[in-house]
Coordinates of C-alpha atoms (C1' of nucleotides) and ligand atoms in Angstrom, one line a residue:
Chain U
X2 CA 71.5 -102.5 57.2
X3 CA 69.5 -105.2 57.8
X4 CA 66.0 -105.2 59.3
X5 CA 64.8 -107.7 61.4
X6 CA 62.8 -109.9 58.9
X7 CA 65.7 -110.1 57.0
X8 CA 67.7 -111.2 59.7
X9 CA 65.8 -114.2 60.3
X10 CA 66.0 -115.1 56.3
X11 CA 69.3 -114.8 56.5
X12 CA 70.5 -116.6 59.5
X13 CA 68.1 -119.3 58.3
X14 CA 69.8 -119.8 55.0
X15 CA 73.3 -120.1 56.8
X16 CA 72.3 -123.0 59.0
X17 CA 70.2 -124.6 56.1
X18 CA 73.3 -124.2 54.1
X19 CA 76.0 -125.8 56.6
X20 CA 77.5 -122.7 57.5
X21 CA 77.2 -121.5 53.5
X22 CA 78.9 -124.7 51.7
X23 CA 75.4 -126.0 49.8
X24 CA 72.7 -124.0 48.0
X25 CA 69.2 -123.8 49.9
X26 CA 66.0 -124.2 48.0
X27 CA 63.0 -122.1 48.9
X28 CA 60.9 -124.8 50.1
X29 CA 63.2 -125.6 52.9
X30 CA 63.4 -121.9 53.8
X31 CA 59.2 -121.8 54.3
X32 CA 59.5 -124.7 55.9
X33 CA 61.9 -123.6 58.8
X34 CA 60.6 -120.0 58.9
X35 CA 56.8 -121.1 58.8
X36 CA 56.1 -118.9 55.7
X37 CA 54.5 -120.0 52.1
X38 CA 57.0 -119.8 49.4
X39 CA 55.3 -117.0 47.7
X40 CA 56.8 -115.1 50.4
X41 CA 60.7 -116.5 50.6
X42 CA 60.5 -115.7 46.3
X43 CA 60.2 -112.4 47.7
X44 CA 62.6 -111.8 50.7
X45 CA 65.1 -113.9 48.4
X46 CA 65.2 -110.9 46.0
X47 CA 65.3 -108.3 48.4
X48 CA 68.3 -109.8 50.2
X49 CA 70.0 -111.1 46.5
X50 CA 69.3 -107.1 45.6
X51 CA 71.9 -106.5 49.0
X52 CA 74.2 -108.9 47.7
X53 CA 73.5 -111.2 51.0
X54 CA 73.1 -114.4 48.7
X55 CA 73.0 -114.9 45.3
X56 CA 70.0 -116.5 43.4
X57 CA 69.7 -118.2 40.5
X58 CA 65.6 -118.7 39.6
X59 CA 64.2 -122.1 40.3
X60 CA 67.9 -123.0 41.6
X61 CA 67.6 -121.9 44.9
X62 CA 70.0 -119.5 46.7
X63 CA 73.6 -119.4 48.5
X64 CA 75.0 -117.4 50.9
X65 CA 77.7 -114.7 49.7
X66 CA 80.6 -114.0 51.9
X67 CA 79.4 -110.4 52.8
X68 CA 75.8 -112.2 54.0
X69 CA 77.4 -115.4 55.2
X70 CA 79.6 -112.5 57.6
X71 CA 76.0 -111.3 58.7
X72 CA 74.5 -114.5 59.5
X73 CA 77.4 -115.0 61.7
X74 CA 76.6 -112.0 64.1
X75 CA 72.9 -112.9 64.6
X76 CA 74.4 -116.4 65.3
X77 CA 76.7 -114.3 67.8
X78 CA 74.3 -112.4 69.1
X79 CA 71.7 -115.6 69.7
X80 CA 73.8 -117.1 71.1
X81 CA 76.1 -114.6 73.5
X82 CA 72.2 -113.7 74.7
X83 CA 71.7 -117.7 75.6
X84 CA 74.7 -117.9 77.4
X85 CA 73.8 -114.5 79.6
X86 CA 70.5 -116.2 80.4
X87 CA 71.9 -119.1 81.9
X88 CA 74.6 -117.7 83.4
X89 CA 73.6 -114.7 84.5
X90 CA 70.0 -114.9 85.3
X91 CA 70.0 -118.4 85.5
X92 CA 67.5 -119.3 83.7
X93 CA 67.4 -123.6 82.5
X94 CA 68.4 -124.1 79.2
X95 CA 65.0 -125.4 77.7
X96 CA 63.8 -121.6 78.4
X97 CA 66.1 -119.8 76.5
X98 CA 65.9 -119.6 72.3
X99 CA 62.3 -117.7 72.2
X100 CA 63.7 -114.9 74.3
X101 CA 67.6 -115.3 72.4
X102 CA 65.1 -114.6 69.0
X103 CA 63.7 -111.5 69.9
X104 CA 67.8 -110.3 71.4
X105 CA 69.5 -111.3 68.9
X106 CA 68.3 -108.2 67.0
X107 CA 69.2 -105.7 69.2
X108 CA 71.0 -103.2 67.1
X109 CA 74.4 -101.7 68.9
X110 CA 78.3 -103.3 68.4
X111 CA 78.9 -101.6 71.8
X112 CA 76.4 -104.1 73.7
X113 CA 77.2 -106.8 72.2
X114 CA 81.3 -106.3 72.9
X115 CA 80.3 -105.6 76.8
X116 CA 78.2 -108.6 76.5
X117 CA 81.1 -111.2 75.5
X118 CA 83.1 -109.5 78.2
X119 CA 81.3 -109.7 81.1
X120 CA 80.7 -113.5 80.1
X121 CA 84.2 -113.5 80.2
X122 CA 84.3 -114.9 76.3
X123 CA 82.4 -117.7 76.3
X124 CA 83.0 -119.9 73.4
X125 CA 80.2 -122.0 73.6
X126 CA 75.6 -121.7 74.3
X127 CA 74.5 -123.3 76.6
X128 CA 73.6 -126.3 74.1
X129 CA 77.1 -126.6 73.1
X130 CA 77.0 -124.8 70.3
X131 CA 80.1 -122.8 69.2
X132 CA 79.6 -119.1 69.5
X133 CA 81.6 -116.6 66.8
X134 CA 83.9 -114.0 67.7
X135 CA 83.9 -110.6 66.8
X136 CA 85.5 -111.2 63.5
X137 CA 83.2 -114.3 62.9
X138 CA 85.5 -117.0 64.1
X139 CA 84.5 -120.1 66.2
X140 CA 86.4 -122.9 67.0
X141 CA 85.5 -126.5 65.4
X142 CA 85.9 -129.6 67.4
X143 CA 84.7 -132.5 65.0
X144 CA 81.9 -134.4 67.2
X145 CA 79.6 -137.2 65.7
X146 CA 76.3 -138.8 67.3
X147 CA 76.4 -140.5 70.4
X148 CA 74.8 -142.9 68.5
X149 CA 77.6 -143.8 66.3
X150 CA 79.7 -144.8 69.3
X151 CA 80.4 -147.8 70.9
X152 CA 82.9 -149.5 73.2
X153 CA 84.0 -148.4 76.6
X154 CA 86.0 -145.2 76.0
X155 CA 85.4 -142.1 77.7
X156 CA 83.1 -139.9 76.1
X157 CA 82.0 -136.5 76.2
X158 CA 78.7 -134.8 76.0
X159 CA 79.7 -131.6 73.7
X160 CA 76.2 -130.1 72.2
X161 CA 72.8 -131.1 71.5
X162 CA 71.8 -131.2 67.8
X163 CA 67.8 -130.4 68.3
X164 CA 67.5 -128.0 71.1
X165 CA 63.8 -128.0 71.8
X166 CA 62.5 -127.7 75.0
X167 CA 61.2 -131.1 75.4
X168 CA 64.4 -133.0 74.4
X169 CA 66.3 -130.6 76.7
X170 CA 63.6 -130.9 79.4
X171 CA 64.7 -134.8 78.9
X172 CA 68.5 -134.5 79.4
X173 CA 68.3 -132.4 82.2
X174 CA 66.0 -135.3 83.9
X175 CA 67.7 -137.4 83.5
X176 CA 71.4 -135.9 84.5
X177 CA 72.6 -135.3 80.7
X178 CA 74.3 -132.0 80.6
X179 CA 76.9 -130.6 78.6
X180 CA 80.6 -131.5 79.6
X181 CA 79.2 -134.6 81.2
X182 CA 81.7 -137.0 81.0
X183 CA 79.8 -141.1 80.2
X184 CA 80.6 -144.1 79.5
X185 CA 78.5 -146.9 77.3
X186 CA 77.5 -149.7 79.3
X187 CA 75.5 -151.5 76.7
X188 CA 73.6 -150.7 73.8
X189 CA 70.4 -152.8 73.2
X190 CA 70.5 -154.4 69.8
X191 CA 66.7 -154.3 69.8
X192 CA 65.8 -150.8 70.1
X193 CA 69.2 -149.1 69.7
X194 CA 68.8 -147.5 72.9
X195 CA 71.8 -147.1 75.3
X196 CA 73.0 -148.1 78.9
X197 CA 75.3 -145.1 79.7
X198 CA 77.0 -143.8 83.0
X199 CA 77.3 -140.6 83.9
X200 CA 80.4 -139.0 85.3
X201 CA 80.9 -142.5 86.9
X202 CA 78.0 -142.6 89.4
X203 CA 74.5 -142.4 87.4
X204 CA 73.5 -144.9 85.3
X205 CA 70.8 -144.0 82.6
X206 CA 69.0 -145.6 79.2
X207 CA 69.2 -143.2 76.7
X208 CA 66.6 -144.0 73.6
X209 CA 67.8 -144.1 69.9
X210 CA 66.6 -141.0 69.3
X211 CA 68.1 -139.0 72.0
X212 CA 71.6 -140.9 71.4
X213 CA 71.1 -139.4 68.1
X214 CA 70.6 -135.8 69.1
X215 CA 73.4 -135.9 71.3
X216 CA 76.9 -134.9 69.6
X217 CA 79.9 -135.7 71.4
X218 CA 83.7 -136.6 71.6
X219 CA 85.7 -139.7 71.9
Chain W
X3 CA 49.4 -107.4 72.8
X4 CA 50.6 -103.9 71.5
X5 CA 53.6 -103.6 68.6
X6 CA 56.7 -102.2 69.1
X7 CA 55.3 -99.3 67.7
X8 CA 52.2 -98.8 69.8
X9 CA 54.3 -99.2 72.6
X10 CA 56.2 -96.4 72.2
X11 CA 53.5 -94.3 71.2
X12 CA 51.8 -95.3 73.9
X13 CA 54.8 -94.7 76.4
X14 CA 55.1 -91.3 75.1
X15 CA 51.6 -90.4 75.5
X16 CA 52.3 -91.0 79.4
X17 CA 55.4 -89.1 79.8
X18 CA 53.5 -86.3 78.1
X19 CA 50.7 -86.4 80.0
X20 CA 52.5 -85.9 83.0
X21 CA 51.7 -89.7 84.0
X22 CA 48.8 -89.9 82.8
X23 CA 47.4 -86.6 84.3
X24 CA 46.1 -84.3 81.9
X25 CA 45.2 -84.6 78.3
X26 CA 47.7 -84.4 75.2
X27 CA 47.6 -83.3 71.8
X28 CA 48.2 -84.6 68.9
X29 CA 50.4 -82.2 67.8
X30 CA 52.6 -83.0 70.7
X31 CA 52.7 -86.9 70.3
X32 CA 54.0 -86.0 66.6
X33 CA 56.8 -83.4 67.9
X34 CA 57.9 -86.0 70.2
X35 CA 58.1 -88.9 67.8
X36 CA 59.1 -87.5 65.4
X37 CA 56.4 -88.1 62.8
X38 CA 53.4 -86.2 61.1
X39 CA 49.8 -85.4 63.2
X40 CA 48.7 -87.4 60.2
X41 CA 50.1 -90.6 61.6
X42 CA 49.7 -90.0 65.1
X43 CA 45.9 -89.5 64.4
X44 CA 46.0 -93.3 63.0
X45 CA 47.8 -94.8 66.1
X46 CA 45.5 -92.4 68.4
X47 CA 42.0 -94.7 66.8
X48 CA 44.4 -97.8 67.4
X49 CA 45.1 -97.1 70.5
X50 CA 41.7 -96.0 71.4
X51 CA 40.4 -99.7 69.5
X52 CA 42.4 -101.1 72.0
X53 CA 41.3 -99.1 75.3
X54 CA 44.9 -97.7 76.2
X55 CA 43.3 -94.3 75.3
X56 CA 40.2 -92.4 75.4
X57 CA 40.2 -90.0 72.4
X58 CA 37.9 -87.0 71.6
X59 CA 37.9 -85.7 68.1
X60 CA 40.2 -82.7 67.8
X61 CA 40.3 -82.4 71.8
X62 CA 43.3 -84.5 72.4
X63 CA 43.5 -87.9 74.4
X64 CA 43.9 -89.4 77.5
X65 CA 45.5 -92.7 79.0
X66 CA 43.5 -94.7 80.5
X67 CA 43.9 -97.5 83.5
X68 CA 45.2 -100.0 81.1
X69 CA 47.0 -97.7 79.3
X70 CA 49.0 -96.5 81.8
X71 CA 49.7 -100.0 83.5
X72 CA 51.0 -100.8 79.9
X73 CA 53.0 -97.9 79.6
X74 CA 54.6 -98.3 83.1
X75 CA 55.5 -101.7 82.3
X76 CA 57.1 -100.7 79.2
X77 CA 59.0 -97.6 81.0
X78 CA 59.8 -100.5 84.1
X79 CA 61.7 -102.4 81.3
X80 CA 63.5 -99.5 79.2
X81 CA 64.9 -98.5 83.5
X82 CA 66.0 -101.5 84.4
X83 CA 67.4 -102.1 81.1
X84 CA 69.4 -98.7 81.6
X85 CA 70.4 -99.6 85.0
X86 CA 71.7 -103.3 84.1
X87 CA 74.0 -101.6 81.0
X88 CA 75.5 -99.0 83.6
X89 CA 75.7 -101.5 86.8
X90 CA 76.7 -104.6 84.9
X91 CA 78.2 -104.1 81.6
X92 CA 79.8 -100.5 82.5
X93 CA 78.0 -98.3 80.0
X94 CA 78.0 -94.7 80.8
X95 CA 75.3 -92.9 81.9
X96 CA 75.4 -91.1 78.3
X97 CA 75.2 -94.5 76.3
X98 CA 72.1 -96.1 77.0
X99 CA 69.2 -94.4 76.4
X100 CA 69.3 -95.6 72.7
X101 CA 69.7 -99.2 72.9
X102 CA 67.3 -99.3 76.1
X103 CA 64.7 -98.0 73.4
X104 CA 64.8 -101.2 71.8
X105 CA 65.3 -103.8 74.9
X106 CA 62.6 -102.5 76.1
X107 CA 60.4 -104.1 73.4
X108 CA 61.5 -107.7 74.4
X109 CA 58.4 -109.8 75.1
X110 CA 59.3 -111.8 78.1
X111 CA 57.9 -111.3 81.5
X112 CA 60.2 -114.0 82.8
X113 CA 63.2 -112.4 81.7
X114 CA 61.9 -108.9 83.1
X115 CA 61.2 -110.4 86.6
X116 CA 64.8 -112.3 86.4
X117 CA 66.8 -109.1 85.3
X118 CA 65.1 -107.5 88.4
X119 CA 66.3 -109.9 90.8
X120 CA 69.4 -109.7 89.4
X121 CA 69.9 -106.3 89.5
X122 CA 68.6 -106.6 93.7
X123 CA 66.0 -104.5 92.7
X124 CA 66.8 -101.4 91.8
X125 CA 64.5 -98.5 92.6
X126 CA 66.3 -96.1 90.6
X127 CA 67.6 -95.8 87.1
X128 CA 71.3 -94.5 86.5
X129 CA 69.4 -91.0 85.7
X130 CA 67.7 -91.2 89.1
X131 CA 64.3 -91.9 87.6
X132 CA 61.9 -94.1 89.4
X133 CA 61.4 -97.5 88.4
X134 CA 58.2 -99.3 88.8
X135 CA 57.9 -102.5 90.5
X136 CA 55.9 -105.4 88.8
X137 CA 52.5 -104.0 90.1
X138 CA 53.2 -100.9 88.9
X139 CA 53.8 -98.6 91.5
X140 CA 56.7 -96.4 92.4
X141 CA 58.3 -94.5 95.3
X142 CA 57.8 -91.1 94.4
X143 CA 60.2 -88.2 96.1
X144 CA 59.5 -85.1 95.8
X145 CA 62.2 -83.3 94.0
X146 CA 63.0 -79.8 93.0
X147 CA 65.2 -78.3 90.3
X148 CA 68.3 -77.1 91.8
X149 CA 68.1 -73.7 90.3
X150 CA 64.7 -73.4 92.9
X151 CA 67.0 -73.8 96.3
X152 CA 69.4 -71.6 97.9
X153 CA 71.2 -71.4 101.0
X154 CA 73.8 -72.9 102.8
X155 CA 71.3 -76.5 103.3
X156 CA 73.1 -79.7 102.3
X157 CA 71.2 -80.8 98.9
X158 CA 71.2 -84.1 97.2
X159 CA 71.2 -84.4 93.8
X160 CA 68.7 -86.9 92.7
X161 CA 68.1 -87.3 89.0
X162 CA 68.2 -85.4 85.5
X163 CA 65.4 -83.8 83.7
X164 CA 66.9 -83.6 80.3
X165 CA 68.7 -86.8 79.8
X166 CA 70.2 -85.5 76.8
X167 CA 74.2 -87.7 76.6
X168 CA 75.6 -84.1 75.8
X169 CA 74.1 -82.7 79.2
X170 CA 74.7 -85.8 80.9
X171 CA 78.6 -85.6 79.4
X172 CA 78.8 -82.0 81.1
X173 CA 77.9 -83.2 84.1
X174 CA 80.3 -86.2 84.6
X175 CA 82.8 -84.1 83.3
X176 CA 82.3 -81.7 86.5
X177 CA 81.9 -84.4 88.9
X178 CA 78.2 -84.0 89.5
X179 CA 76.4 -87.3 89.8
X180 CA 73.3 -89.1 91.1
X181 CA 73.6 -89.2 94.9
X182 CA 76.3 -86.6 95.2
X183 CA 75.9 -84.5 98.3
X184 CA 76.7 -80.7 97.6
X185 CA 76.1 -76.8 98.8
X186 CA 75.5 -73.7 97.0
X187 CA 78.5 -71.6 97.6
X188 CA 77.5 -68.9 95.9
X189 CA 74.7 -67.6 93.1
X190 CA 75.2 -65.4 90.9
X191 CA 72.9 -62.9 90.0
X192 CA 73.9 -61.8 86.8
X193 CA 73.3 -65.2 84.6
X194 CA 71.5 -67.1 87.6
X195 CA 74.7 -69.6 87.6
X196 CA 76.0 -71.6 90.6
X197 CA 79.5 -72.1 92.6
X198 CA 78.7 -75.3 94.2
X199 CA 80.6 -78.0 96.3
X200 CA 80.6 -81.3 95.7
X201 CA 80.9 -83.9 98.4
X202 CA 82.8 -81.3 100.5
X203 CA 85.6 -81.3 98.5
X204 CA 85.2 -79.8 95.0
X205 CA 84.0 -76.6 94.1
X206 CA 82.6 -76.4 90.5
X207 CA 80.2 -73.8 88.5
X208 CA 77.0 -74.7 87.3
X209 CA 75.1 -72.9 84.9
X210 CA 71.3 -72.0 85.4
X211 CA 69.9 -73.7 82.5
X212 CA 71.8 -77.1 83.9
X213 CA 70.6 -76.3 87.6
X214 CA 67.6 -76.3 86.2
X215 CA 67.6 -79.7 85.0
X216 CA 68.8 -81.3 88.0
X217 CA 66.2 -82.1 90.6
X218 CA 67.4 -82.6 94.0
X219 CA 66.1 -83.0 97.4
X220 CA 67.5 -80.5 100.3
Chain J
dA16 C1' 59.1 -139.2 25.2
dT17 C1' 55.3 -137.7 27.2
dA18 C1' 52.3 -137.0 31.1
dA19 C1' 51.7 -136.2 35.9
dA20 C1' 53.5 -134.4 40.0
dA21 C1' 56.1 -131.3 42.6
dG22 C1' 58.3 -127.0 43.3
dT23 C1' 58.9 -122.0 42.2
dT24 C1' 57.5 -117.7 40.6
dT25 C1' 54.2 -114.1 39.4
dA26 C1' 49.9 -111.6 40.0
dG27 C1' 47.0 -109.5 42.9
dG28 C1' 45.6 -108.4 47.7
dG29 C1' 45.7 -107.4 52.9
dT30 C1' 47.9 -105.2 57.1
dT31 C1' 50.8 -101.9 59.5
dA32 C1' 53.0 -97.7 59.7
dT33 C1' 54.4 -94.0 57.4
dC34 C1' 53.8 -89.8 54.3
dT35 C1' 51.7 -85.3 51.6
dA36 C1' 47.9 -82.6 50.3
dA37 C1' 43.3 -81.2 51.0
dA38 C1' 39.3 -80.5 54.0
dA39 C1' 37.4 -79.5 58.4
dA40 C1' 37.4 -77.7 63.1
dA41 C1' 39.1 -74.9 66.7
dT42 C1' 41.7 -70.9 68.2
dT43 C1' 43.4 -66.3 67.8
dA44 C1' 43.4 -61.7 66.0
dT45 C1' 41.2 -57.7 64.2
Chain P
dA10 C1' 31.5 -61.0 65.0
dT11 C1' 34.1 -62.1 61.4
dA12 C1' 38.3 -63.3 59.3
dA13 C1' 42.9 -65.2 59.5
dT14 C1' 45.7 -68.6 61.4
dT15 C1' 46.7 -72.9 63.5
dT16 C1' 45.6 -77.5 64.5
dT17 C1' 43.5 -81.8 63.4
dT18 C1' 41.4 -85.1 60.5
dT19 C1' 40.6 -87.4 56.1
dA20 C1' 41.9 -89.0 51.6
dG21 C1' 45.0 -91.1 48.9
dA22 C1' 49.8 -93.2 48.4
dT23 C1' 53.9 -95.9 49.4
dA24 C1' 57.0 -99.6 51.5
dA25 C1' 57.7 -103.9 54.1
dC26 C1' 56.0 -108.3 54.8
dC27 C1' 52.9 -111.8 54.2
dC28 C1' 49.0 -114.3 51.9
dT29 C1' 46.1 -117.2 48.0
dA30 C1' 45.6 -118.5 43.4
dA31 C1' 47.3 -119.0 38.9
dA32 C1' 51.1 -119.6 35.8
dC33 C1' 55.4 -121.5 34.8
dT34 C1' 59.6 -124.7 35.3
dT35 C1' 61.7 -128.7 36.8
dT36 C1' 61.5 -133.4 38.3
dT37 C1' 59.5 -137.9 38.4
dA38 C1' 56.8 -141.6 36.7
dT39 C1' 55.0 -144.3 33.0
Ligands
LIG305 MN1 68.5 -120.9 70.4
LIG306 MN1 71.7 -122.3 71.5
LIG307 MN1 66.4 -93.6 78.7
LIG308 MN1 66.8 -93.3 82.3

DNA sequence: ATAAAAGTTTAGGGTTATCTAAAAAATTAT
DNA sequence: ATAATTTTTTAGATAACCCTAAACTTTTAT
């Protein structure tokens, strides 16, 4: 079993990796867990020692299939925990991830089961974001950038990439949500920013870097 | 802020001192966390750094003010906690003690306040144990153990003493719950056991040790 | 190709929470 | 009242996690 510090190390590494495909270095783990890299050297052994990635010295690490499998269920967990938040005690999506953190170690496979069913098997967080089953499957839907659209098709609004609080804080004033359903009116060759309407009635400028945080479908 | 740990030390200090009534030793803190007086004697001079007890050498401590308002708020989480897994995600009575040990740990006095609402405010856990309101306080009822009455009175059962999942399995399995209405039919003097009716309609035996772990109010 | 820079690991500590064994104090028995 | 017993505290270790500083390896620049 895992304990909570390792956890985090490990869920880390799977995102860093893209879902396990590339090998992570240990700088880019103390970056996103706030640590010195003196201390990844170590947790990297511990969790190499439980077969949860394999490490190769001054290489970096990746993710075996046995840790890549326990990755996943934090990632369930996080993200089953967001989606009861929001639905359930209604709390705005900019509020949730600090509290999802601390849940998402909650030790029992009977609460998380009751969880997903009184949710009614959600398949996506509240930021879009797919959320595995109980065998560690999610659906993929390929969705690129707002940014790298163009034209007048109809678009949806599918996940955010960045979720903090500010950028969510953002969308919500100004009417992005996901499933939102926009159109680009123009996009401003000077700035990149966007002219979009929403659901047909709300028009909004979008900046670069929001239409780059925004991942949608055509 | 106190750790996970201290927290339950703390919480366990109150429970044992009869909320926060009378003094408790250190050889009963260790029996009821399991560990050695060695390292309850630590935790007692953290605790007492931090003001949540007021410890005499070799005479045992005491909670103080901000002890207990720490402890209460810890024991308000771990019972509404209990009461959400039973109300909303249809746990048993007998299945969530353990894993409201660990929710209750969750830093976040939004989400406590939100989980209240959203259980309507519950005054009572699923074991029929009080559960303190943000401030603190709690309706107290005076209850006795059921092996104390006798008579033909209508009694209501009100909440376990032990809340042990094997005593809590005997008593589902005989119909007797929190709220249930019943009579004494009959005691019996030889082992102190009791024919009782539930609800007016079903007649089941009792035996003294479990009457004596269920408080009611007659 | 060599030197400088950047990244990683090792060495040596600190903190929290736990333990065993020994010392000290309080309680109980004679 | 003294001795035996029990309880509590102290002393000294260990494990998990994190740190700084120094050593080592790889990468980049000249
Ligand atoms: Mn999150
Ligand atoms: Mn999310
Ligand atoms: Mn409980
Ligand atoms: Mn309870």
């Amino acid at each position: 079993m895992l304990s909570y510090t390792e956890e985090n190390y490990l869920k880390a590494i799977y995102h860093l990796s893209g879902s396990g495909a590339k090998a992570v270095l240990t700088s880019e783990i103390a970056e996103t867990m706030n640590t010195r890299a003196a201390s990844v050297t170590d947790m990297i052994k511990k969790l190499s020692a439980k077969n949860m990635i394999s490490y190769e010295k001054y290489y970096g690490v990746k993710i075996t299939r046995q840790g890549k499998a326990e990755a996943l269920m934090v990632v369930r967990k996080h993200r089953l925990w967001e989606t009861f938040l929001v639905q359930k005690l209604h709390f705005s999506w900019d509020e949730v991830h600090d509290v999802a953190e601390q849940l998402e170690h909650i030790q029992s496979a009977l609460l998380i089961e009751k969880l997903d069913e009184f949710l009614e098997f959600p398949t996506v967080d509240p930021h879009g974001h797919p959320i595995p089953d109980k065998t560690g499957k999610f659906v993929e839907v390929r969705q690129i950038p707002l940014s790298d659209c163009s034209g007048k098709k109809k678009i949806t609004i599918r996940a955010v990439r960045n979720g903090s609080p500010s950028f969510l804080q953002y969308l919500s004033k100004n009417g992005v949500y996901i499933g939102a359903i926009i159109t680009i009116l123009e996009k401003i060759e000077f700035d990149g920013s966007l002219e979009i309407m929403i659901d047909g009635k709300k028009k909004v400028f979008i900046s670069r870097e929001a239409s780059q945080n925004l991942l949608v479908t055509e």
